CSV table of C-alpha atoms and ligand atoms in Angstrom, one decimal:
chain,number,residue,atom,x,y,z
A,40,MET,CA,-35.1,26.0,-28.2
A,41,PRO,CA,-31.3,27.1,-26.6
A,42,ASP,CA,-30.3,30.2,-28.0
A,43,MET,CA,-27.2,30.0,-30.6
A,44,THR,CA,-24.4,31.9,-29.1
A,45,THR,CA,-22.0,31.2,-26.7
A,46,LYS,CA,-24.3,31.0,-22.9
A,47,ASN,CA,-23.3,33.3,-20.3
A,48,ARG,CA,-22.1,30.8,-17.5
A,49,LYS,CA,-21.3,33.2,-14.5
A,50,ARG,CA,-23.6,32.1,-11.6
A,51,SER,CA,-22.3,28.3,-12.6
A,52,GLU,CA,-18.6,29.3,-12.7
A,53,GLN,CA,-19.2,30.8,-8.9
A,54,ILE,CA,-20.9,27.8,-7.6
A,55,PHE,CA,-18.8,25.2,-8.9
A,56,ALA,CA,-16.0,27.7,-7.7
A,57,ARG,CA,-17.8,27.7,-3.7
A,58,GLY,CA,-17.7,23.6,-4.8
A,59,ARG,CA,-14.3,22.9,-5.0
A,60,GLU,CA,-13.9,24.5,-1.6
A,61,VAL,CA,-15.9,22.1,0.3
A,62,LEU,CA,-16.3,18.9,-2.6
A,63,VAL,CA,-13.3,17.0,-3.6
A,64,GLY,CA,-13.2,18.8,-7.2
A,65,GLY,CA,-16.0,20.7,-7.0
A,66,VAL,CA,-17.3,16.6,-8.0
A,67,ASP,CA,-19.3,13.0,-6.3
A,68,SER,CA,-18.5,12.0,-9.4
A,69,PRO,CA,-15.1,12.8,-11.2
A,70,VAL,CA,-16.6,12.2,-14.4
A,71,ARG,CA,-19.0,15.4,-13.4
A,72,ALA,CA,-16.1,17.7,-13.6
A,73,PHE,CA,-15.3,17.7,-16.9
A,74,GLY,CA,-11.8,16.9,-17.4
A,75,ALA,CA,-11.9,15.5,-20.8
A,76,VAL,CA,-13.2,18.3,-22.5
A,77,GLY,CA,-12.0,21.3,-21.1
A,78,GLY,CA,-14.2,24.6,-19.0
A,79,THR,CA,-16.8,24.9,-16.3
A,80,PRO,CA,-18.4,21.9,-15.6
A,81,VAL,CA,-22.3,22.2,-15.9
A,82,VAL,CA,-24.0,22.8,-12.5
A,83,ALA,CA,-27.9,21.5,-13.0
A,84,ASP,CA,-30.3,24.1,-11.4
A,85,HIS,CA,-33.2,21.3,-12.3
A,86,ALA,CA,-34.8,19.5,-15.6
A,87,ALA,CA,-38.0,17.9,-17.1
A,88,GLY,CA,-38.5,15.8,-20.3
A,89,ALA,CA,-35.9,15.9,-22.3
A,90,GLN,CA,-34.2,18.8,-21.1
A,91,LEU,CA,-31.8,20.2,-18.3
A,92,TRP,CA,-31.2,24.1,-17.4
A,93,ASP,CA,-28.0,25.0,-15.3
A,94,ALA,CA,-27.9,27.8,-12.3
A,95,ASP,CA,-27.5,30.2,-15.0
A,96,GLY,CA,-31.0,29.7,-16.7
A,97,ASN,CA,-29.9,27.8,-19.6
A,98,ALA,CA,-31.5,25.5,-21.5
A,99,TYR,CA,-29.4,21.9,-23.2
A,100,LEU,CA,-30.9,19.8,-24.5
A,101,ASP,CA,-30.0,16.5,-22.5
A,102,TYR,CA,-28.0,13.2,-23.8
A,103,VAL,CA,-26.7,12.1,-20.0
A,104,CYS,CA,-30.2,11.8,-18.9
A,105,SER,CA,-28.3,10.7,-15.6
A,106,TRP,CA,-26.0,8.5,-17.7
A,107,GLY,CA,-28.9,6.4,-18.7
A,108,ALA,CA,-30.6,6.5,-15.4
A,109,LEU,CA,-33.8,8.2,-16.4
A,110,VAL,CA,-34.9,6.3,-20.0
A,111,LEU,CA,-38.2,8.3,-19.5
A,112,GLY,CA,-36.7,11.6,-18.8
A,113,HIS,CA,-36.2,13.8,-16.5
A,114,ALA,CA,-39.5,14.5,-14.0
A,115,HIS,CA,-41.9,12.7,-15.6
A,116,PRO,CA,-45.3,13.9,-13.7
A,117,GLU,CA,-46.8,10.5,-12.8
A,118,ILE,CA,-44.1,9.9,-11.4
A,119,VAL,CA,-43.4,12.4,-9.7
A,120,ALA,CA,-46.8,12.1,-7.7
A,121,ALA,CA,-46.3,8.8,-7.2
A,122,LEU,CA,-43.0,9.7,-5.2
A,123,ALA,CA,-44.5,12.4,-3.6
A,124,GLU,CA,-47.0,10.0,-2.1
A,125,GLN,CA,-45.0,7.4,-1.6
A,126,ALA,CA,-42.7,10.5,0.7
A,127,ARG,CA,-45.9,10.7,2.6
A,128,ARG,CA,-45.6,7.2,4.0
A,129,GLY,CA,-42.2,6.9,4.9
A,130,THR,CA,-39.1,7.1,3.0
A,131,SER,CA,-37.6,4.5,4.4
A,132,TYR,CA,-38.3,1.8,7.4
A,133,GLY,CA,-35.6,-1.2,7.3
A,134,MET,CA,-37.9,-4.1,7.0
A,135,THR,CA,-39.9,-5.4,4.2
A,136,THR,CA,-42.1,-4.1,1.8
A,137,GLU,CA,-44.3,-4.9,-1.0
A,138,LEU,CA,-42.9,-2.2,-3.8
A,139,GLU,CA,-40.0,-5.4,-3.3
A,140,VAL,CA,-42.0,-7.6,-4.1
A,141,GLU,CA,-43.5,-6.4,-6.9
A,142,LEU,CA,-40.5,-4.5,-8.6
A,143,ALA,CA,-38.6,-8.1,-8.5
A,144,THR,CA,-41.3,-9.3,-10.6
A,145,LEU,CA,-40.8,-6.8,-13.2
A,146,LEU,CA,-37.7,-7.5,-13.3
A,147,ARG,CA,-38.2,-11.5,-13.4
A,148,LYS,CA,-40.5,-10.6,-16.4
A,149,GLY,CA,-37.9,-8.6,-18.7
A,150,PHE,CA,-34.7,-11.6,-17.1
A,151,PRO,CA,-36.5,-15.1,-16.9
A,152,SER,CA,-32.8,-16.0,-16.0
A,153,LEU,CA,-33.5,-14.4,-12.6
A,154,GLU,CA,-35.1,-16.4,-10.2
A,155,ARG,CA,-34.1,-14.6,-7.0
A,156,VAL,CA,-32.8,-10.9,-7.3
A,157,ARG,CA,-31.9,-8.9,-4.0
A,158,PHE,CA,-31.9,-5.1,-4.0
A,159,VAL,CA,-28.4,-2.7,-3.6
A,160,CYS,CA,-28.6,1.3,-3.6
A,161,SER,CA,-25.9,1.0,-6.4
A,162,GLY,CA,-24.9,-0.6,-9.7
A,163,THR,CA,-21.2,-1.1,-7.8
A,164,GLU,CA,-22.6,-2.9,-4.7
A,165,ALA,CA,-24.6,-5.1,-7.0
A,166,THR,CA,-20.9,-6.0,-9.4
A,167,MET,CA,-18.7,-6.3,-6.6
A,168,THR,CA,-21.7,-9.0,-4.3
A,169,ALA,CA,-21.5,-11.3,-8.0
A,170,ILE,CA,-18.2,-11.6,-8.2
A,171,ARG,CA,-18.0,-12.4,-4.1
A,172,LEU,CA,-20.7,-14.4,-4.7
A,173,ALA,CA,-19.3,-16.0,-8.0
A,174,ARG,CA,-15.9,-16.8,-5.9
A,175,ALA,CA,-18.0,-18.5,-3.3
A,176,ALA,CA,-20.0,-21.1,-5.4
A,177,THR,CA,-17.0,-22.0,-7.3
A,178,GLY,CA,-14.0,-22.4,-4.1
A,179,ARG,CA,-12.0,-19.6,-6.7
A,180,ASP,CA,-10.1,-16.3,-6.8
A,181,LEU,CA,-9.7,-14.8,-10.4
A,182,ILE,CA,-12.0,-12.9,-11.6
A,183,VAL,CA,-12.3,-11.9,-16.0
A,184,LYS,CA,-12.6,-9.0,-17.5
A,185,PHE,CA,-12.6,-7.0,-20.4
A,186,GLU,CA,-9.9,-3.4,-21.0
A,187,GLY,CA,-12.6,-1.0,-21.5
A,188,CYS,CA,-15.2,-2.7,-19.6
A,189,TYR,CA,-16.7,-1.0,-16.4
A,190,HIS,CA,-18.1,-2.2,-13.5
A,191,GLY,CA,-18.2,0.7,-10.8
A,192,HIS,CA,-15.4,1.5,-8.4
A,193,GLY,CA,-15.6,-1.6,-7.0
A,194,ASP,CA,-11.5,-2.9,-5.9
A,195,GLY,CA,-11.4,-6.0,-8.1
A,196,PHE,CA,-12.3,-4.1,-11.6
A,197,LEU,CA,-10.4,-0.7,-11.3
A,198,SER,CA,-7.7,-2.0,-13.7
A,199,LYS,CA,-8.3,-0.4,-17.9
A,200,SER,CA,-11.7,-0.2,-16.6
A,201,GLY,CA,-13.1,2.1,-19.6
A,202,SER,CA,-15.0,5.4,-18.8
A,203,GLY,CA,-14.3,7.9,-16.0
A,204,LEU,CA,-10.4,6.1,-15.9
A,205,ALA,CA,-10.0,6.2,-19.7
A,206,THR,CA,-11.1,9.6,-19.3
A,207,PHE,CA,-8.6,10.4,-16.3
A,208,GLY,CA,-6.4,8.4,-18.2
A,209,ILE,CA,-5.7,6.3,-15.1
A,210,ALA,CA,-4.9,2.6,-15.8
A,211,ALA,CA,-4.8,1.4,-12.2
A,212,SER,CA,-6.1,3.1,-9.8
A,213,PRO,CA,-2.9,3.9,-6.0
A,214,GLY,CA,-5.4,2.2,-3.2
A,215,VAL,CA,-5.9,-1.5,-4.5
A,216,PRO,CA,-3.6,-3.8,-3.1
A,217,GLN,CA,-1.5,-5.7,-5.2
A,218,ALA,CA,-2.8,-9.1,-4.1
A,219,THR,CA,-6.7,-8.0,-5.1
A,220,ALA,CA,-5.4,-6.5,-8.2
A,221,ALA,CA,-3.9,-9.5,-9.4
A,222,LEU,CA,-6.8,-11.4,-8.8
A,223,THR,CA,-8.3,-9.6,-11.6
A,224,LEU,CA,-7.1,-10.6,-15.6
A,225,ASN,CA,-8.0,-8.1,-18.2
A,226,ALA,CA,-9.1,-9.8,-22.5
A,227,VAL,CA,-10.0,-8.1,-25.4
A,228,TYR,CA,-13.2,-7.6,-25.8
A,229,ASN,CA,-14.5,-9.1,-28.6
A,230,ASP,CA,-11.7,-11.6,-28.8
A,231,LEU,CA,-12.7,-15.1,-28.2
A,232,ALA,CA,-9.3,-16.4,-28.4
A,233,SER,CA,-7.9,-13.5,-25.6
A,234,VAL,CA,-10.3,-15.1,-22.8
A,235,GLU,CA,-9.5,-18.6,-23.9
A,236,ARG,CA,-5.2,-18.3,-23.6
A,237,LEU,CA,-6.9,-17.0,-19.9
A,238,PHE,CA,-8.3,-20.3,-19.3
A,239,SER,CA,-5.5,-21.6,-20.1
A,240,ALA,CA,-3.1,-19.9,-18.1
A,241,HIS,CA,-5.0,-20.4,-15.2
A,242,ALA,CA,-6.6,-23.2,-15.4
A,243,GLU,CA,-9.5,-24.3,-12.7
A,244,ALA,CA,-9.0,-20.8,-11.3
A,245,ILE,CA,-11.0,-18.4,-12.9
A,246,ALA,CA,-14.0,-17.9,-11.0
A,247,ALA,CA,-16.1,-16.2,-13.7
A,248,VAL,CA,-16.1,-13.6,-17.0
A,249,ILE,CA,-17.7,-10.5,-15.7
A,250,VAL,CA,-18.8,-8.3,-18.9
A,251,GLU,CA,-20.8,-5.5,-20.0
A,252,PRO,CA,-22.7,-7.9,-22.7
A,253,VAL,CA,-22.7,-4.1,-24.7
A,254,ALA,CA,-19.8,-2.2,-23.9
A,255,ALA,CA,-20.9,0.9,-23.1
A,256,ASN,CA,-18.5,2.8,-21.0
A,257,MET,CA,-15.6,2.9,-24.2
A,258,GLY,CA,-17.9,4.6,-25.9
A,259,VAL,CA,-21.0,2.5,-27.8
A,260,VAL,CA,-18.9,-0.8,-28.7
A,261,PRO,CA,-21.6,-3.7,-29.7
A,262,PRO,CA,-20.7,-7.1,-29.7
A,263,ALA,CA,-18.9,-8.9,-32.7
A,264,PRO,CA,-21.5,-11.7,-33.7
A,265,GLY,CA,-20.8,-14.9,-31.9
A,266,PHE,CA,-18.6,-13.2,-28.7
A,267,LEU,CA,-21.5,-13.3,-26.0
A,268,ALA,CA,-22.0,-17.3,-26.9
A,269,GLY,CA,-18.7,-17.9,-27.2
A,270,LEU,CA,-18.0,-16.3,-24.0
A,271,ARG,CA,-21.3,-18.6,-22.4
A,272,GLU,CA,-19.5,-21.8,-24.3
A,273,LEU,CA,-16.2,-21.1,-22.9
A,274,THR,CA,-17.0,-20.4,-19.2
A,275,ARG,CA,-19.3,-23.0,-19.2
A,276,ARG,CA,-16.4,-25.5,-20.1
A,277,HIS,CA,-14.2,-23.8,-17.8
A,278,GLY,CA,-16.6,-24.1,-15.0
A,279,ALA,CA,-16.8,-20.3,-14.1
A,280,LEU,CA,-19.4,-18.4,-14.2
A,281,LEU,CA,-20.4,-15.5,-17.0
A,282,ILE,CA,-21.6,-12.8,-14.8
A,283,PHE,CA,-23.4,-10.0,-17.3
A,284,ASP,CA,-23.2,-6.5,-16.4
A,285,GLU,CA,-26.3,-4.8,-17.3
A,286,VAL,CA,-26.4,-1.8,-15.6
A,287,ILE,CA,-26.0,0.1,-18.7
A,288,THR,CA,-28.0,-2.2,-21.0
A,289,GLY,CA,-31.3,-3.3,-18.8
A,290,PHE,CA,-34.6,-2.5,-20.3
A,291,ARG,CA,-32.6,-0.1,-22.4
A,292,LEU,CA,-32.4,-2.3,-25.3
A,293,CYS,CA,-35.7,-3.7,-24.6
A,294,PHE,CA,-37.8,-4.9,-22.6
A,295,GLY,CA,-35.4,-7.4,-20.8
A,296,GLY,CA,-32.0,-6.7,-21.7
A,297,ALA,CA,-28.5,-8.1,-24.0
A,298,GLN,CA,-29.1,-11.5,-22.6
A,299,THR,CA,-32.8,-11.0,-24.3
A,300,LEU,CA,-31.4,-9.6,-27.5
A,301,TYR,CA,-28.8,-11.9,-28.3
A,302,GLY,CA,-30.8,-15.0,-26.6
A,303,VAL,CA,-27.5,-15.8,-24.2
A,304,GLU,CA,-28.4,-16.9,-20.7
A,305,PRO,CA,-25.6,-15.4,-18.2
A,306,ASP,CA,-25.1,-17.6,-14.5
A,307,LEU,CA,-25.6,-13.9,-12.8
A,308,THR,CA,-26.8,-10.3,-13.5
A,309,THR,CA,-26.5,-7.3,-12.5
A,310,LEU,CA,-28.9,-4.3,-12.9
A,311,GLY,CA,-28.4,-0.3,-12.2
A,312,LYS,CA,-29.4,2.4,-13.5
A,313,ILE,CA,-32.9,2.3,-15.3
A,314,ILE,CA,-34.5,-0.3,-12.7
A,315,GLY,CA,-34.3,3.0,-10.3
A,316,GLY,CA,-36.5,5.3,-12.4
A,317,GLY,CA,-33.5,8.3,-11.1
A,318,LEU,CA,-33.7,7.6,-7.3
A,319,PRO,CA,-30.9,5.0,-6.3
A,320,ALA,CA,-31.6,1.6,-6.8
A,321,ALA,CA,-29.7,-1.6,-8.5
A,322,ALA,CA,-29.9,-5.4,-8.3
A,323,TYR,CA,-27.8,-8.0,-8.8
A,324,GLY,CA,-29.7,-12.5,-9.5
A,325,GLY,CA,-29.6,-15.3,-11.0
A,326,SER,CA,-31.1,-19.1,-10.3
A,327,ARG,CA,-31.9,-20.1,-7.0
A,328,GLU,CA,-29.4,-22.5,-6.4
A,329,LEU,CA,-26.5,-19.6,-6.9
A,330,MET,CA,-28.7,-16.9,-5.1
A,331,GLU,CA,-29.8,-18.6,-2.3
A,332,ARG,CA,-26.2,-19.2,-1.3
A,333,MET,CA,-27.0,-15.3,0.2
A,334,ALA,CA,-27.8,-14.6,3.5
A,335,PRO,CA,-29.9,-15.2,5.2
A,336,VAL,CA,-30.4,-18.3,3.2
A,337,GLY,CA,-26.9,-18.8,2.5
A,338,PRO,CA,-23.4,-18.2,4.1
A,339,VAL,CA,-22.0,-15.3,1.8
A,340,TYR,CA,-22.7,-12.1,3.4
A,341,GLN,CA,-24.5,-8.7,2.0
A,342,ALA,CA,-26.8,-6.2,3.3
A,343,GLY,CA,-27.8,-2.1,3.2
A,344,THR,CA,-29.6,-0.3,5.5
A,345,LEU,CA,-32.1,1.9,2.6
A,346,SER,CA,-31.3,-1.6,-0.2
A,347,GLY,CA,-35.0,-1.7,-1.8
A,348,ASN,CA,-35.3,1.6,-0.5
A,349,PRO,CA,-39.3,2.7,-0.6
A,350,LEU,CA,-38.3,5.6,-2.7
A,351,ALA,CA,-36.6,3.7,-5.4
A,352,MET,CA,-38.4,0.8,-5.9
A,353,ARG,CA,-41.1,3.1,-5.9
A,354,ALA,CA,-39.5,5.0,-9.0
A,355,GLY,CA,-38.2,1.7,-10.9
A,356,ILE,CA,-41.9,0.3,-10.6
A,357,GLU,CA,-43.2,3.7,-12.5
A,358,THR,CA,-41.0,3.8,-14.9
A,359,LEU,CA,-40.9,-0.3,-15.4
A,360,LYS,CA,-44.6,-0.3,-16.5
A,361,ARG,CA,-44.5,2.0,-18.9
A,362,LEU,CA,-42.2,0.3,-20.7
A,363,MET,CA,-44.3,-2.2,-20.8
A,364,ALA,CA,-46.3,-0.3,-22.7
A,365,PRO,CA,-46.5,-1.1,-26.9
A,366,GLY,CA,-44.4,0.0,-29.1
A,367,PHE,CA,-42.0,1.4,-26.0
A,368,TYR,CA,-39.0,0.6,-27.6
A,369,GLU,CA,-39.8,0.9,-31.4
A,370,GLU,CA,-39.7,4.1,-30.8
A,371,LEU,CA,-36.9,4.8,-29.2
A,372,GLU,CA,-35.4,2.0,-31.5
A,373,GLU,CA,-36.2,5.3,-34.0
A,374,LYS,CA,-35.5,7.9,-32.5
A,375,GLY,CA,-31.3,5.9,-32.2
A,376,LYS,CA,-31.8,5.5,-35.1
A,377,VAL,CA,-32.9,8.5,-36.8
A,378,LEU,CA,-30.2,10.3,-34.9
A,379,ALA,CA,-27.5,8.5,-36.1
A,380,GLU,CA,-27.8,8.5,-39.7
A,381,GLY,CA,-28.5,12.7,-39.2
A,382,ILE,CA,-25.0,12.5,-37.4
A,383,CYS,CA,-23.1,10.5,-40.4
A,384,GLY,CA,-25.2,12.4,-43.1
A,385,ALA,CA,-23.7,15.5,-41.3
A,386,LEU,CA,-19.9,13.5,-40.9
A,387,ALA,CA,-20.1,13.9,-44.4
A,388,GLU,CA,-21.0,16.7,-45.4
A,389,SER,CA,-18.1,18.2,-43.1
A,390,GLY,CA,-15.7,15.7,-44.6
A,391,ARG,CA,-14.7,14.4,-41.6
A,392,VAL,CA,-13.9,10.7,-40.9
A,393,GLY,CA,-16.4,9.4,-37.9
A,394,GLN,CA,-17.4,6.7,-36.4
A,395,VAL,CA,-21.2,6.6,-35.6
A,396,GLN,CA,-22.0,3.0,-33.2
A,397,ARG,CA,-24.9,2.5,-32.0
A,398,ALA,CA,-27.4,0.1,-29.9
A,399,GLY,CA,-30.6,1.3,-29.4
A,400,SER,CA,-30.9,4.5,-27.5
A,401,LEU,CA,-27.0,4.3,-27.4
A,402,LEU,CA,-24.8,6.1,-29.4
A,403,THR,CA,-21.7,7.5,-29.6
A,404,LEU,CA,-19.6,9.0,-32.2
A,405,PHE,CA,-16.6,8.4,-32.1
A,406,PHE,CA,-13.5,10.7,-34.1
A,407,ALA,CA,-12.1,7.6,-35.1
A,408,GLU,CA,-10.7,6.4,-38.7
A,409,GLU,CA,-11.8,2.8,-38.4
A,410,PRO,CA,-14.8,0.8,-36.4
A,411,VAL,CA,-13.8,0.4,-32.3
A,412,ARG,CA,-14.5,-2.9,-31.7
A,413,ASP,CA,-12.1,-2.9,-28.2
A,414,TYR,CA,-10.6,-0.3,-26.0
A,415,GLU,CA,-7.4,0.2,-28.5
A,416,GLY,CA,-9.9,1.1,-30.8
A,417,ALA,CA,-11.5,3.5,-28.9
A,418,LYS,CA,-8.1,4.4,-27.3
A,419,GLY,CA,-7.0,5.9,-30.6
A,420,SER,CA,-10.0,8.3,-31.3
A,421,ASP,CA,-9.4,12.2,-31.2
A,422,THR,CA,-9.4,13.3,-28.3
A,423,LYS,CA,-9.1,16.8,-29.2
A,424,SER,CA,-11.6,17.0,-31.6
A,425,PHE,CA,-13.7,15.1,-29.4
A,426,ALA,CA,-13.7,18.2,-27.0
A,427,ALA,CA,-14.0,20.8,-29.4
A,428,PHE,CA,-17.0,19.8,-30.5
A,429,PHE,CA,-18.4,18.4,-26.5
A,430,HIS,CA,-18.2,22.7,-26.3
A,431,ALA,CA,-19.6,23.4,-30.0
A,432,MET,CA,-22.5,21.6,-29.4
A,433,LEU,CA,-22.9,22.9,-25.7
A,434,ASP,CA,-22.9,26.5,-27.5
A,435,ARG,CA,-25.6,25.5,-28.9
A,436,GLY,CA,-27.7,24.4,-25.9
A,437,VAL,CA,-26.9,20.3,-26.8
A,438,LEU,CA,-26.0,18.9,-23.3
A,439,LEU,CA,-23.4,15.0,-24.4
A,440,PRO,CA,-21.4,13.2,-22.4
A,441,PRO,CA,-18.5,15.0,-21.3
A,442,SER,CA,-15.8,12.3,-22.6
A,443,GLN,CA,-15.3,10.0,-26.0
A,444,PHE,CA,-15.4,7.1,-24.0
A,445,GLU,CA,-19.4,7.2,-23.3
A,446,ALA,CA,-22.6,6.5,-24.6
A,447,TRP,CA,-24.7,9.2,-25.4
A,448,PHE,CA,-28.5,8.1,-23.4
A,449,VAL,CA,-31.8,9.0,-26.0
A,450,SER,CA,-35.5,9.5,-23.8
A,451,ALA,CA,-38.7,8.6,-24.1
A,452,ALA,CA,-39.2,12.4,-23.8
A,453,HIS,CA,-36.6,13.1,-27.0
A,454,THR,CA,-39.0,14.6,-29.8
A,455,GLN,CA,-38.3,13.5,-32.6
A,456,GLU,CA,-38.2,18.0,-33.2
A,457,ASN,CA,-35.6,17.9,-30.6
A,458,ILE,CA,-33.7,14.8,-32.5
A,459,ARG,CA,-34.1,16.8,-35.7
A,460,GLN,CA,-32.3,20.1,-33.6
A,461,THR,CA,-29.4,17.5,-32.0
A,462,ILE,CA,-28.7,16.8,-35.9
A,463,ALA,CA,-28.8,20.4,-36.8
A,464,ALA,CA,-26.4,21.0,-34.1
A,465,CYS,CA,-23.9,18.5,-35.2
A,466,ARG,CA,-24.1,19.7,-38.7
A,467,GLU,CA,-23.0,23.5,-37.1
A,468,SER,CA,-20.8,21.8,-34.8
A,469,LEU,CA,-18.3,19.9,-37.3
A,470,GLU,CA,-18.7,22.6,-39.4
A,471,ALA,CA,-17.4,24.7,-36.6
A,472,LEU,CA,-14.6,22.7,-36.3
A,473,ARG,CA,-13.3,23.1,-39.8
A,474,ALA,CA,-12.8,26.5,-38.9
B,608,PLP,C1,-22.5,2.8,-14.4
B,608,PLP,C2,-22.5,1.6,-14.2
B,608,PLP,C3,-22.0,0.4,-13.0
B,608,PLP,C4,-21.8,1.5,-11.7
B,608,PLP,O1,-22.8,1.9,-11.4
B,608,PLP,P1,-23.1,2.9,-9.9
B,608,PLP,O2,-24.7,2.7,-10.1
B,608,PLP,O3,-22.5,4.3,-10.3
B,608,PLP,O4,-22.1,2.5,-8.9
B,608,PLP,C5,-21.7,-1.0,-13.5
B,608,PLP,N1,-21.4,-1.4,-14.3
B,608,PLP,C6,-21.7,-0.5,-15.5
B,608,PLP,C7,-22.2,-1.2,-16.7
B,608,PLP,C8,-22.1,0.8,-15.7
B,608,PLP,O5,-22.7,1.3,-16.6
């Protein structure tokens, strides 16, 4: 287990300094720069199971797990072997493979609403295309999203979109044409009345409502009872499509999605992260009727050189097969629960007020006075305390997502012992905040 002293990160610092000379901000995705917590970003060297080692050889218990993609943890030996075998057979063909058919079949097992799917390389591509399809199918232009929900970096999604933008205090992004931004309407998460108002104000102009069925990009905010069913009813009544962005929740909470768990079926679903098993794969899908508007069957265009990449398909198949093992999700749920209870206990001991919000193996400790139901609530958190807590945890060998507005991801590779160590680190870290 990692030591309890402030770590030597000299080599990481050097690599990051060199990185800044060639990569924008030293990173390829903004949150990796640790902007919200300060200090030298972790420069990853290698990882196995629940542990990640930085360039200086320091070990961390990893609760980022590639932002949730690695539900089985890092470098699962059998998946690594399958990938090595696939690499020898070729890494990309630009032709259809049986692997795509197999992974699509597995997706449909978990998501009966996916009569047809299309694989792409990133969640961003999946959500962008789902919106294009929704507009084509309805002949309408407006999109409703929720403040604090993140759907990738497509132009139309970059307003009040939680996660990285919240971390950096960016409300909307320059470079998005005003005409495009004007087509996105923001509603309040867990507030059906706010959606209803938008439908009243823009009758027969809204193509789709897109939502994270469990919000995980403003920190974890589960849907209030009736919220998802209410969205289903409202969209149906107004002739709009309902899109569940299950890029995080897909195969995270059960073998299926939040739609399985909450019994609400959307028109379109987007998937990513877990379905690629740590390689770049994502997908969108829905009813045959809707999906067959896409080329080559229909006129709506979308394509990709590396779409359905055989390495990514293989990683996805091998991952999903293991998720079907009896008791897999019960065990993961139990770990999430023990961790959440442990953090609550540590909070109580420390006399600090915080909110531990959880859905299965997704959880966030908000430094907030009240339970967080929406983006306003999330933004009210004490991000300074979070930053101090983050570093106290890092010093104790626990790598949390470096922002208050992200979910911690527990993987199947985290052992009960790891969870106990994490709770102990939490207790010490909260204590250290008092000092
Ligand atoms: C990560 C994420 C995306 C974007 O996926 P990328 O693969 O990073 O483009 C979209 N929606 C949700 C809910 C996500 O968490």
